[in-house]
């Protein structure tokens, strides 16, 4: 992977200390209105037990705006609050980013169905990277075992549990396909899900009201709902988080694959592509003519799942 | 009955409340039973609120269940009030005009149920304000759900305010002024069609779900609603006729019966058309229908339900169409319950669940509602019955009194 903007991610983390002070000023202003709570943000500050601090933070979180309507200052403030809440609630030190998209980047994914052996390392890596609920066994990535003569995952077996590869079978991975014309986005009554300029379809978990209309609208079963509070063992929580990505979800909201936004916006591969031992997963910038994904699209025979629905997914299958 | 007219809105409200809550021992028992069911529902909902929707039987594959099924059905019941409003106000049908207020009461009760079903189905009910234009973000006109919210709340307003105005005038012994409410009556007729078409479009507009993605869905919603809705209204009328002194003319039953029979037959024709399309040339898109009618890959939890529903549907239609008793209330009650239950199962469970099975990735699972989920649903149904009762009981007192006054003055209507 070669994003020319790799540095930006680093720069932003270096900026952090400076920003924190302005964030604090901003929060001080807010705290006049919201009384008790925000005082706690000034760490080691004047008033309150952790309980009142938590209540104050939750209060401010409840009344915050839609992510896309926030100014950069407000985005920084909510990230700080969420980091603090993670500390208070779970005792963990989360690094949460709100890094935006890079210019001239449009992410795309290609899956090599002749290479995949169905090892499911991608699934495991995704679960760990994205803090997926262990109790409900949530998976963003599914792998289907296919018989020859089929190219449609619906005909395959998504529950296989045996040694792989099996002779005369092949494997197809599915996840959110980040459609350009995504039916889920159209369905959402509160605009809580949208497509970022770099092509990633994201959800503002705090804005989602949990009606599940997007889940019904998705023809690829790319979305998951938090039926209860997700459970991840404390020592397994991935602390490198993104506001629109793998931060801890709460009960009653939708979630989905974000192409590992917390990694890919820093120039890394998504966890699934990174973990794949067979090299079946190709991820990259569709706007970069020298990228591997562009090579695949130009030189391989590619196809997409349910092309007839006109959703224009940014996820292709190909064969060697 | 103390019916001395006092002036003002406060007097109107307090009198209505008094009339609504007083009654014989049977009435008090009925109210107590409703409160019991509502209380159980509230308890169950408190569990759901605390632990999340995982206490229901829903899953990522069948992600809407009992709540949305009932929501869909009761939108139809609400819309069906138009079958009384249209002849009563527009065609000036005197018989139906006498009971139109009951139809409107049923519509309000049904709408309250719909809104409650939507609310309990939400993962984040406290975040509903995100949907309110101005302080939230309202994805209109793109999301059909926002359309549905507009039409449902609008219809609730129309169906509450028009009867409120008419009753308020009648309470003070005068006739309502036509221009003040007739335009809204006209509006509510179109609105009734729109609430049910919009609700159908929620499903119909999703290519992801071939079982719903069917242009007949909207019209069939209307036909089944105009059969099931008047059946509910007929049940309420029979209860009123049997348990109060409020006069309900046999003509009213005859007319309602005619409406029900016509709608039920159209509904059955459309059902047949859908079944033909699904099974004559069996495609991948027919798998949901196969799951519903015959079961798929060993999963067949809906099969007994749908065949019960279709039998009741046909039975109810036949009972209404060939009525040898000439509108005997007990006979009509059986017919109405049969048709209502049939459409309830078919259009609730039978429509929503198969839309999700098999999943877009071809997976088949069964859905069984949990006990708590059923308790919440029953609680909402009881709340709806309570609203209907609270609205209709004082309305009947006011209407009776107006009629007595008119009778005493020696003039007809």
XYZ file of C-alpha atoms in Angstrom:
733
model
C 0.000 0.000 0.000
C 1.322 3.342 -0.889
C -0.707 6.377 -0.008
C 1.220 9.533 -0.611
C -0.547 11.082 2.338
C 0.827 8.621 4.853
C 2.420 11.417 6.838
C -0.787 13.200 7.563
C -1.943 10.537 9.944
C 1.221 10.871 11.932
C 1.112 14.614 11.859
C -2.259 14.687 13.400
C -1.192 12.589 16.351
C 1.777 14.892 16.837
C -0.573 17.835 16.850
C -2.533 16.423 19.702
C -0.971 18.142 22.752
C -1.410 21.567 21.288
C -4.968 20.919 20.329
C -5.851 19.645 23.742
C -5.517 23.063 25.324
C -7.867 24.692 22.867
C -10.216 21.803 23.354
C -10.132 22.501 27.038
C -11.022 26.142 26.540
C -13.880 25.125 24.378
C -15.083 22.640 26.896
C -14.859 25.180 29.670
C -17.314 27.340 27.847
C -19.604 24.397 27.416
C -19.333 23.474 31.057
C -20.930 26.707 32.149
C -24.076 25.489 30.503
C -23.789 21.849 31.386
C -22.763 22.435 34.984
C -21.163 19.603 36.890
C -20.052 17.224 34.196
C -17.597 18.940 31.966
C -15.541 20.164 34.886
C -14.198 16.647 35.028
C -12.696 17.090 31.606
C -10.040 19.356 33.017
C -8.188 16.379 34.334
C -7.544 16.560 38.021
C -9.908 19.490 38.006
C -11.934 21.034 40.712
C -15.206 19.278 41.321
C -16.946 16.025 41.415
C -16.634 12.314 41.865
C -16.156 10.062 38.852
C -19.889 9.367 38.954
C -20.906 12.990 38.494
C -18.172 13.484 35.931
C -19.501 10.531 33.993
C -23.028 11.834 34.168
C -21.926 15.220 32.905
C -20.009 13.707 30.010
C -22.937 11.480 29.062
C -25.242 14.463 29.211
C -23.077 16.381 26.767
C -22.735 13.335 24.561
C -26.514 12.951 24.468
C -27.065 16.457 23.166
C -24.207 16.547 20.673
C -24.820 17.128 16.985
C -24.648 14.799 14.027
C -20.998 14.099 13.291
C -21.108 15.683 9.883
C -22.487 18.933 11.284
C -19.733 19.253 13.885
C -16.876 21.682 13.480
C -13.390 20.240 13.857
C -13.339 21.627 17.410
C -16.564 19.850 18.263
C -15.259 16.618 16.742
C -12.161 16.891 18.893
C -14.289 17.593 21.945
C -16.479 14.550 21.486
C -13.456 12.336 20.900
C -11.916 13.623 24.133
C -15.138 12.959 25.995
C -15.354 9.446 24.596
C -11.761 8.720 25.531
C -12.437 9.927 29.055
C -15.651 7.895 29.255
C -13.786 4.774 28.142
C -11.349 5.405 30.992
C -14.139 5.904 33.521
C -16.358 3.072 32.272
C -13.819 0.405 31.449
C -10.523 1.701 32.764
C -8.868 1.617 29.353
C -6.747 4.255 27.607
C -8.280 4.606 24.183
C -6.636 6.588 21.401
C -9.556 7.790 19.334
C -9.064 9.467 16.000
C -11.437 11.550 13.938
C -9.147 11.730 10.955
C -10.953 12.741 7.792
C -10.558 11.367 4.261
C -7.521 12.110 2.114
C -7.819 13.951 -1.174
C -7.667 11.878 -4.331
C -8.414 8.612 -2.545
C -11.262 6.252 -3.380
C -10.987 2.873 -1.744
C -11.717 -0.323 -3.611
C -11.419 -3.998 -2.847
C -10.926 -7.080 -4.987
C -11.197 -10.692 -3.904
C -9.401 -13.496 -5.691
C -11.697 -16.516 -5.670
C -9.091 -18.842 -7.143
C -6.617 -18.173 -4.345
C -8.782 -18.119 -1.209
C -8.554 -21.378 0.719
C -11.157 -20.576 3.335
C -8.787 -20.350 6.302
C -10.822 -17.484 7.768
C -7.834 -15.636 9.184
C -9.540 -12.557 7.758
C -12.596 -13.156 9.927
C -10.533 -13.544 13.059
C -8.414 -10.487 12.339
C -11.538 -8.429 11.682
C -13.164 -9.495 14.938
C -10.082 -8.463 16.904
C -9.340 -5.270 15.023
C -12.869 -3.946 15.106
C -13.818 -4.892 18.677
C -16.693 -7.045 17.496
C -19.146 -8.447 20.020
C -17.884 -11.823 21.221
C -21.133 -12.885 22.881
C -23.263 -12.458 19.764
C -20.325 -13.672 17.621
C -20.664 -10.715 15.286
C -18.710 -11.004 12.035
C -18.363 -8.342 9.374
C -16.547 -10.734 7.055
C -18.145 -14.025 6.070
C -16.592 -16.745 3.941
C -18.762 -19.100 1.911
C -17.664 -22.522 0.770
C -18.750 -23.035 -2.809
C -19.293 -25.965 -5.109
C -18.013 -25.661 -8.669
C -20.599 -24.435 -11.099
C -21.749 -21.564 -8.919
C -20.621 -17.983 -8.585
C -23.274 -16.804 -6.202
C -22.444 -16.896 -2.469
C -26.123 -17.523 -1.669
C -25.619 -21.021 -3.063
C -22.624 -21.634 -0.798
C -22.216 -22.749 2.785
C -21.443 -19.937 5.198
C -21.411 -22.156 8.285
C -18.713 -24.652 7.314
C -16.650 -25.962 10.209
C -14.045 -28.400 9.046
C -10.492 -28.566 7.783
C -9.827 -26.494 4.682
C -9.154 -26.401 1.822
C -11.562 -29.107 0.714
C -10.871 -30.662 -2.644
C -13.050 -29.375 -5.430
C -14.437 -26.486 -3.387
C -13.668 -22.818 -3.638
C -14.293 -19.918 -1.292
C -15.911 -16.495 -1.526
C -15.630 -13.778 1.098
C -18.384 -11.241 1.598
C -18.627 -8.090 3.711
C -20.004 -4.602 3.244
C -19.337 -3.732 -0.388
C -19.346 0.044 0.130
C -21.741 0.683 -2.722
C -21.619 3.956 -4.563
C -25.388 3.842 -4.870
C -26.052 2.338 -1.454
C -29.674 1.444 -0.636
C -28.907 1.566 3.096
C -27.967 5.250 2.973
C -31.152 6.098 1.159
C -33.213 4.247 3.748
C -31.840 5.831 6.923
C -34.410 8.257 8.373
C -31.830 10.317 10.270
C -28.885 10.396 7.844
C -26.913 8.479 10.440
C -25.143 6.520 7.700
C -23.402 8.027 4.707
C -20.615 7.557 2.212
C -17.403 9.398 2.944
C -15.526 11.107 0.092
C -13.016 8.243 0.065
C -15.845 5.788 -0.596
C -16.248 4.289 2.879
C -19.836 3.876 4.004
C -19.860 4.764 7.707
C -22.311 5.072 10.574
C -22.449 7.709 13.299
C -23.255 5.252 16.087
C -24.371 8.052 18.355
C -26.850 9.350 15.823
C -28.363 5.989 14.822
C -31.798 5.417 16.343
C -31.751 1.667 15.740
C -34.750 1.308 13.422
C -32.892 -1.292 11.295
C -34.377 -0.039 8.034
C -30.860 0.016 6.534
C -30.444 -3.641 7.440
C -33.638 -4.484 5.584
C -32.521 -2.378 2.610
C -29.068 -3.936 2.173
C -29.047 -6.617 -0.565
C -25.713 -7.987 0.659
C -26.512 -8.450 4.347
C -23.652 -6.082 5.069
C -25.007 -4.612 8.298
C -25.237 -5.829 11.871
C -27.330 -4.676 14.793
C -26.305 -4.528 18.443
C -29.110 -6.518 20.021
C -27.473 -6.065 23.419
C -24.415 -4.285 24.766
C -21.475 -5.770 22.869
C -19.018 -7.731 24.993
C -15.285 -7.666 24.395
C -12.855 -8.888 27.077
C -11.054 -5.856 28.496
C -7.578 -7.044 27.549
C -8.647 -7.776 23.985
C -10.015 -4.320 23.219
C -8.172 -2.641 20.370
C -7.272 0.767 21.766
C -6.475 2.371 18.414
C -9.923 3.540 17.477
C -11.708 5.825 15.081
C -14.933 7.697 15.766
C -16.508 6.267 12.610
C -14.789 2.927 12.928
C -13.965 0.427 15.612
C -14.805 2.413 18.734
C -17.010 0.514 21.144
C -20.593 0.400 19.987
C -23.531 0.412 22.361
C -26.756 -1.574 22.420
C -29.420 -0.574 19.937
C -27.269 0.769 17.099
C -26.191 -0.522 13.712
C -22.607 -1.300 12.807
C -20.759 -2.561 9.758
C -17.445 -3.011 8.007
C -15.690 0.334 7.546
C -12.758 -0.953 5.475
C -10.971 -0.563 8.841
C -11.159 3.223 8.584
C -8.861 3.536 11.607
C -6.137 1.722 9.650
C -6.748 2.613 6.027
C -6.819 6.351 6.586
C -3.362 5.953 8.066
C -2.184 4.186 4.944
C -2.440 0.661 6.314
C -4.334 -2.254 4.834
C -7.667 -3.324 6.346
C -7.133 -6.064 8.943
C -8.711 -8.726 6.692
C -6.412 -7.995 3.776
C -3.441 -7.748 6.118
C -4.186 -11.111 7.704
C -4.878 -13.079 4.532
C -2.208 -15.785 4.187
C -2.994 -16.495 0.537
C -2.950 -12.995 -0.908
C -6.530 -13.260 -2.075
C -7.450 -9.830 -0.805
C -6.426 -6.759 -2.765
C -7.168 -3.352 -1.345
C -6.158 0.042 -2.591
C -6.835 3.445 -4.060
C -8.947 3.295 -7.197
C -7.785 6.783 -8.181
C -4.133 5.777 -8.179
C -3.321 4.365 -11.646
C -0.353 2.475 -10.237
C -2.242 0.698 -7.482
C -2.612 -3.076 -7.394
C -6.381 -2.812 -7.408
C -6.240 -0.844 -10.654
C -4.020 -3.545 -12.112
C -6.537 -6.209 -11.143
C -9.446 -4.273 -12.613
C -7.542 -3.654 -15.826
C -6.033 -7.092 -16.348
C -8.274 -9.685 -14.725
C -11.767 -10.859 -15.484
C -13.756 -9.311 -12.676
C -17.391 -9.458 -11.639
C -19.544 -8.143 -8.843
C -22.232 -9.692 -6.660
C -25.863 -8.854 -7.611
C -24.762 -6.458 -10.328
C -28.365 -6.317 -11.547
C -29.402 -4.201 -8.551
C -27.389 -1.222 -9.743
C -25.769 -0.584 -6.376
C -22.297 -0.116 -7.895
C -20.269 -1.823 -5.148
C -16.599 -1.012 -4.704
C -15.849 -4.708 -4.235
C -14.962 -7.014 -7.098
C -14.317 -10.734 -7.421
C -11.725 -12.072 -9.836
C -9.955 -15.228 -10.867
C -6.344 -15.912 -11.746
C -77.269 10.245 33.271
C -76.169 13.719 34.299
C -75.984 15.529 31.073
C -76.529 19.132 31.982
C -74.491 21.163 29.575
C -71.749 23.273 31.001
C -69.754 25.784 29.020
C -66.132 25.787 28.020
C -63.392 23.406 27.042
C -62.376 22.464 30.574
C -65.918 21.354 31.333
C -65.972 19.355 28.097
C -62.770 17.535 28.976
C -63.732 16.842 32.599
C -67.168 15.589 31.596
C -65.636 13.334 28.951
C -63.173 11.927 31.466
C -65.998 11.279 33.915
C -68.134 9.539 31.301
C -65.172 7.531 30.106
C -64.351 6.144 33.525
C -67.784 5.452 34.965
C -69.601 2.263 34.218
C -70.954 -0.954 35.607
C -69.009 -3.689 37.306
C -68.316 -5.460 34.020
C -66.902 -2.258 32.569
C -64.693 -1.771 35.611
C -63.419 -5.337 35.301
C -62.713 -4.729 31.624
C -60.702 -1.611 32.429
C -58.849 -3.441 35.203
C -57.936 -6.228 32.778
C -56.609 -3.668 30.296
C -54.554 -1.999 33.018
C -53.178 -5.387 34.031
C -52.063 -6.148 30.480
C -50.629 -2.660 30.003
C -48.740 -3.013 33.291
C -47.294 -6.373 32.222
C -46.277 -4.786 28.922
C -44.556 -1.922 30.714
C -42.667 -4.379 32.893
C -41.551 -6.351 29.834
C -40.508 -3.175 28.081
C -38.449 -2.118 31.094
C -36.508 -5.356 30.625
C -36.031 -4.640 26.945
C -34.968 -1.091 27.711
C -32.352 -2.355 30.132
C -30.922 -5.304 28.201
C -31.638 -4.245 24.643
C -33.584 -5.973 21.919
C -31.731 -9.221 22.571
C -34.591 -10.180 24.878
C -36.713 -10.535 21.715
C -36.582 -13.391 19.242
C -35.188 -11.203 16.468
C -31.734 -11.616 14.955
C -29.532 -10.054 12.293
C -31.327 -12.256 9.758
C -34.933 -11.738 10.850
C -34.425 -8.188 12.058
C -38.065 -7.130 12.248
C -40.607 -9.308 14.002
C -43.802 -9.102 15.961
C -43.622 -5.342 16.519
C -43.282 -4.292 12.905
C -45.777 -6.975 11.797
C -48.394 -5.507 14.082
C -47.443 -1.987 13.114
C -48.070 -2.828 9.470
C -51.405 -4.428 10.162
C -52.738 -1.640 12.359
C -51.815 1.045 9.857
C -54.404 -0.721 7.731
C -56.981 -0.657 10.499
C -56.367 3.061 10.922
C -56.703 3.691 7.210
C -59.956 1.768 7.104
C -61.817 4.524 8.940
C -62.023 6.128 5.523
C -64.543 3.462 4.518
C -66.946 5.089 6.990
C -65.799 8.679 6.517
C -66.186 8.638 2.760
C -69.845 7.543 2.633
C -70.793 9.443 5.781
C -69.431 12.869 4.904
C -69.175 12.836 1.144
C -72.048 10.631 0.047
C -74.158 11.892 2.988
C -75.089 8.408 4.082
C -77.235 8.948 7.189
C -76.788 5.451 8.657
C -73.042 5.496 8.484
C -72.952 9.093 9.674
C -74.298 7.890 13.010
C -71.322 5.593 13.586
C -68.568 7.475 11.812
C -67.341 8.772 15.157
C -66.742 5.193 16.230
C -64.689 4.547 13.127
C -62.612 7.600 13.875
C -62.109 6.456 17.464
C -60.880 3.079 16.229
C -58.513 4.843 13.828
C -57.002 6.934 16.616
C -56.540 3.830 18.766
C -54.908 1.989 15.871
C -52.546 4.903 15.212
C -51.532 5.076 18.854
C -50.697 1.387 18.622
C -48.690 1.950 15.432
C -46.604 4.678 17.009
C -46.040 2.557 20.115
C -44.991 -0.439 18.023
C -42.483 1.712 16.154
C -41.153 3.110 19.412
C -40.637 -0.239 21.103
C -38.938 -1.566 17.988
C -36.293 1.162 18.109
C -32.848 0.438 19.434
C -32.474 3.981 20.738
C -35.905 5.337 21.638
C -34.302 8.200 23.570
C -32.670 9.385 20.364
C -35.965 9.901 18.538
C -35.286 13.622 18.542
C -32.643 12.957 15.899
C -35.555 12.569 13.527
C -37.282 15.827 14.342
C -36.653 18.411 11.613
C -34.854 21.437 12.953
C -33.116 19.930 15.941
C -32.344 16.624 14.252
C -31.629 15.539 10.700
C -34.670 14.461 8.758
C -33.725 12.396 5.711
C -36.661 13.606 3.669
C -37.570 12.945 0.872
C -35.041 10.132 0.456
C -36.094 7.820 3.286
C -39.572 6.358 3.069
C -39.517 6.029 6.836
C -39.569 9.815 7.140
C -42.577 9.934 4.800
C -44.276 7.353 6.951
C -43.629 9.358 10.083
C -45.162 12.444 8.453
C -48.268 10.722 7.154
C -48.917 8.751 10.333
C -48.658 11.769 12.602
C -50.667 13.869 10.175
C -53.391 11.269 10.026
C -53.420 11.035 13.806
C -53.893 14.798 14.006
C -56.689 14.800 11.406
C -58.496 11.898 13.022
C -58.234 13.412 16.484
C -59.036 17.017 15.716
C -62.024 16.596 13.400
C -64.008 14.371 15.807
C -62.871 16.529 18.710
C -64.345 19.598 17.039
C -67.580 17.848 16.130
C -68.015 16.414 19.611
C -67.170 19.723 21.187
C -69.927 21.396 19.179
C -72.373 18.595 19.915
C -71.506 18.791 23.594
C -72.677 22.377 23.581
C -75.798 21.370 21.739
C -75.007 22.964 18.403
C -74.186 21.628 14.985
C -70.620 21.897 13.727
C -69.956 24.512 11.061
C -69.289 22.789 7.751
C -66.451 24.890 6.370
C -64.528 24.582 9.607
C -64.105 20.833 9.365
C -65.234 19.567 5.934
C -61.943 20.488 4.203
C -60.116 18.386 6.748
C -62.500 15.503 6.156
C -61.682 15.616 2.454
C -58.020 15.772 3.290
C -58.274 12.812 5.627
C -59.748 10.659 2.850
C -56.682 11.107 0.659
C -54.514 10.885 3.721
C -55.953 7.486 4.678
C -54.951 6.072 1.310
C -51.527 7.647 1.650
C -50.740 6.197 5.078
C -51.237 2.713 3.812
C -49.541 3.192 0.480
C -46.553 4.801 2.200
C -46.324 1.944 4.661
C -46.414 -0.485 1.749
C -43.693 1.536 0.001
C -41.464 0.980 3.043
C -41.246 -2.635 1.949
C -42.071 -2.379 -1.717
C -39.144 -0.054 -2.356
C -36.467 -2.534 -1.317
C -34.940 -4.512 -4.210
C -32.905 -6.312 -1.536
C -36.063 -8.215 -0.554
C -37.724 -9.754 -3.609
C -40.689 -10.954 -1.539
C -41.657 -7.340 -0.856
C -40.338 -5.762 -4.022
C -43.657 -6.209 -5.747
C -45.866 -3.492 -7.235
C -49.007 -5.221 -5.999
C -48.025 -4.784 -2.376
C -49.510 -1.302 -1.945
C -52.875 -2.008 -3.571
C -53.139 -5.292 -1.698
C -52.429 -3.506 1.560
C -55.400 -1.273 0.817
C -57.720 -4.110 -0.107
C -56.872 -6.154 2.961
C -57.108 -3.052 5.148
C -60.547 -2.188 3.829
C -61.652 -5.696 4.737
C -59.938 -6.059 8.124
C -60.512 -2.477 9.278
C -64.294 -2.432 8.857
C -64.298 -5.906 10.443
C -62.715 -4.381 13.555
C -65.173 -1.507 13.480
C -68.003 -4.014 13.143
C -66.726 -5.893 16.184
C -66.705 -2.658 18.178
C -70.208 -1.811 16.963
C -71.532 -5.220 17.969
C -70.028 -4.843 21.429
C -71.651 -1.413 21.744
C -74.998 -2.709 20.504
C -74.975 -5.642 22.924
C -73.701 -3.823 25.980
C -75.130 -0.303 25.803
C -78.417 1.352 24.977
C -76.862 3.171 22.032
C -79.027 2.353 19.011
C -77.216 0.823 16.085
C -79.356 0.169 13.063
C -79.197 -3.129 11.182
C -78.729 -1.089 8.014
C -75.301 -0.096 9.256
C -74.269 -3.730 9.501
C -75.620 -4.383 6.030
C -73.585 -1.566 4.551
C -70.432 -2.509 6.418
C -70.906 -6.087 5.290
C -71.063 -4.980 1.671
C -67.814 -3.016 2.039
C -66.090 -5.941 3.717
C -67.200 -8.496 1.138
C -66.063 -6.357 -1.799
C -62.665 -5.653 -0.252
C -62.129 -9.212 0.942
C -62.808 -10.602 -2.515
C -60.417 -8.138 -4.156
C -57.859 -9.090 -1.526
C -58.259 -12.796 -2.276
C -57.938 -12.190 -6.020
C -54.690 -10.319 -5.441
C -53.456 -13.030 -3.089
C -54.126 -15.602 -5.785
C -52.289 -13.459 -8.330
C -49.251 -13.273 -6.057
C -49.261 -16.985 -5.334
C -49.502 -17.698 -9.067
C -46.525 -15.474 -9.830
C -44.420 -17.107 -7.127
C -45.118 -20.708 -7.988
C -45.921 -20.955 -11.712
C -42.329 -20.190 -12.648
C -40.343 -20.909 -9.555
C -37.305 -18.596 -9.367
C -34.776 -17.749 -6.692
C -37.052 -14.885 -5.794
C -39.793 -17.341 -4.871
C -37.796 -18.889 -2.031
C -39.415 -16.606 0.540
C -42.855 -17.657 -0.634
C -41.811 -21.271 -0.485
C -40.561 -20.721 3.068
C -43.884 -19.151 3.987
C -46.230 -21.674 2.389
C -44.281 -24.926 2.466
C -41.110 -24.459 4.474
C -37.510 -24.323 3.274
C -34.536 -26.498 4.198
C -36.424 -28.014 7.108
C -37.517 -24.657 8.508
C -41.267 -24.404 8.484
C -42.386 -22.402 11.513
C -44.666 -20.157 9.429
C -46.397 -22.923 7.486
C -49.188 -23.690 9.992
C -49.764 -19.965 10.515
C -50.181 -19.047 6.886
C -52.554 -21.911 6.129
C -54.614 -21.029 9.211
C -54.637 -17.450 8.003
C -55.747 -18.330 4.499
C -58.464 -20.670 5.799
C -59.778 -17.987 8.148
C -59.563 -15.462 5.351
C -61.669 -17.555 3.010
C -64.029 -18.625 5.790
C -64.599 -15.024 6.886
C -65.183 -13.879 3.332
C -67.719 -16.668 2.718
C -69.500 -16.013 6.020
C -69.918 -12.362 5.096
C -70.862 -13.058 1.502
C -73.564 -15.651 2.277
C -75.204 -14.485 5.465
C -78.313 -16.628 6.081
C -79.076 -14.884 9.396
C -79.589 -11.450 7.813
C -77.138 -9.638 10.062
C -77.510 -11.455 13.311
C -74.866 -9.765 15.512
C -73.512 -13.032 16.897
C -73.079 -14.471 13.424
C -71.401 -11.293 12.220
C -69.090 -11.357 15.226
C -67.856 -14.816 14.262
C -67.366 -13.741 10.652
C -65.576 -10.534 11.657
C -63.244 -12.284 14.088
C -62.431 -14.919 11.503
C -61.623 -12.435 8.747
C -59.774 -10.084 11.087
C -57.596 -12.852 12.515
C -56.882 -14.261 9.077
C -55.705 -10.924 7.686
C -53.858 -10.124 10.896
C -51.692 -13.233 10.616
C -51.278 -13.004 6.866
C -50.391 -9.366 6.692
C -48.406 -9.211 9.883
C -46.324 -12.303 10.380
C -46.974 -13.676 6.930
C -45.719 -10.561 5.208
C -42.822 -9.336 7.331
C -40.986 -12.500 8.358
C -40.651 -14.171 4.917
C -39.186 -10.923 3.574
C -36.121 -11.732 5.661
C -35.928 -15.455 4.914
C -33.817 -16.549 3.196
C -31.346 -13.767 3.986
C -29.676 -11.916 1.095
C -26.845 -14.416 1.543
C -29.227 -17.356 1.251
C -29.388 -18.337 4.900
C -32.558 -19.734 6.423
C -33.447 -19.336 10.107
C -36.709 -19.462 11.986
C -38.049 -16.665 14.109
C -40.030 -17.246 17.275
C -41.038 -14.233 19.360
C -39.924 -14.358 22.985
C -42.331 -14.240 25.925
C -41.278 -10.688 26.784
C -41.781 -9.642 23.173
C -45.299 -11.078 23.244
C -46.005 -9.350 26.559
C -44.953 -5.995 25.102
C -47.104 -6.598 22.037
C -50.141 -7.558 24.105
C -49.545 -4.529 26.311
C -49.665 -2.262 23.278
C -52.816 -3.943 21.994
C -54.384 -3.341 25.417
C -53.256 0.282 25.316
C -54.934 0.619 21.929
C -58.158 -0.904 23.240
C -57.972 1.473 26.192
C -57.589 4.520 23.931
C -60.498 3.400 21.757
C -62.673 2.899 24.837
C -61.745 6.242 26.347
C -62.619 7.996 23.098
C -65.786 6.193 22.148
C -67.508 6.040 25.515
C -67.859 9.818 26.065
C -68.533 10.303 22.350
C -71.552 8.024 22.575
C -72.884 9.916 25.603
C -72.610 13.207 23.747
C -74.213 11.822 20.601
C -77.052 10.232 22.581
C -77.742 13.482 24.354
C -77.766 15.434 21.132
C -80.233 12.989 19.660
C -82.473 13.186 22.724
C -82.432 16.979 22.507
C -83.294 16.832 18.843
C -86.066 14.351 19.657
C -87.407 16.583 22.440
C -87.428 19.571 20.126
C -89.695 17.515 17.907
C -87.526 17.710 14.805
C -85.570 15.004 13.112
C -82.003 15.516 12.036
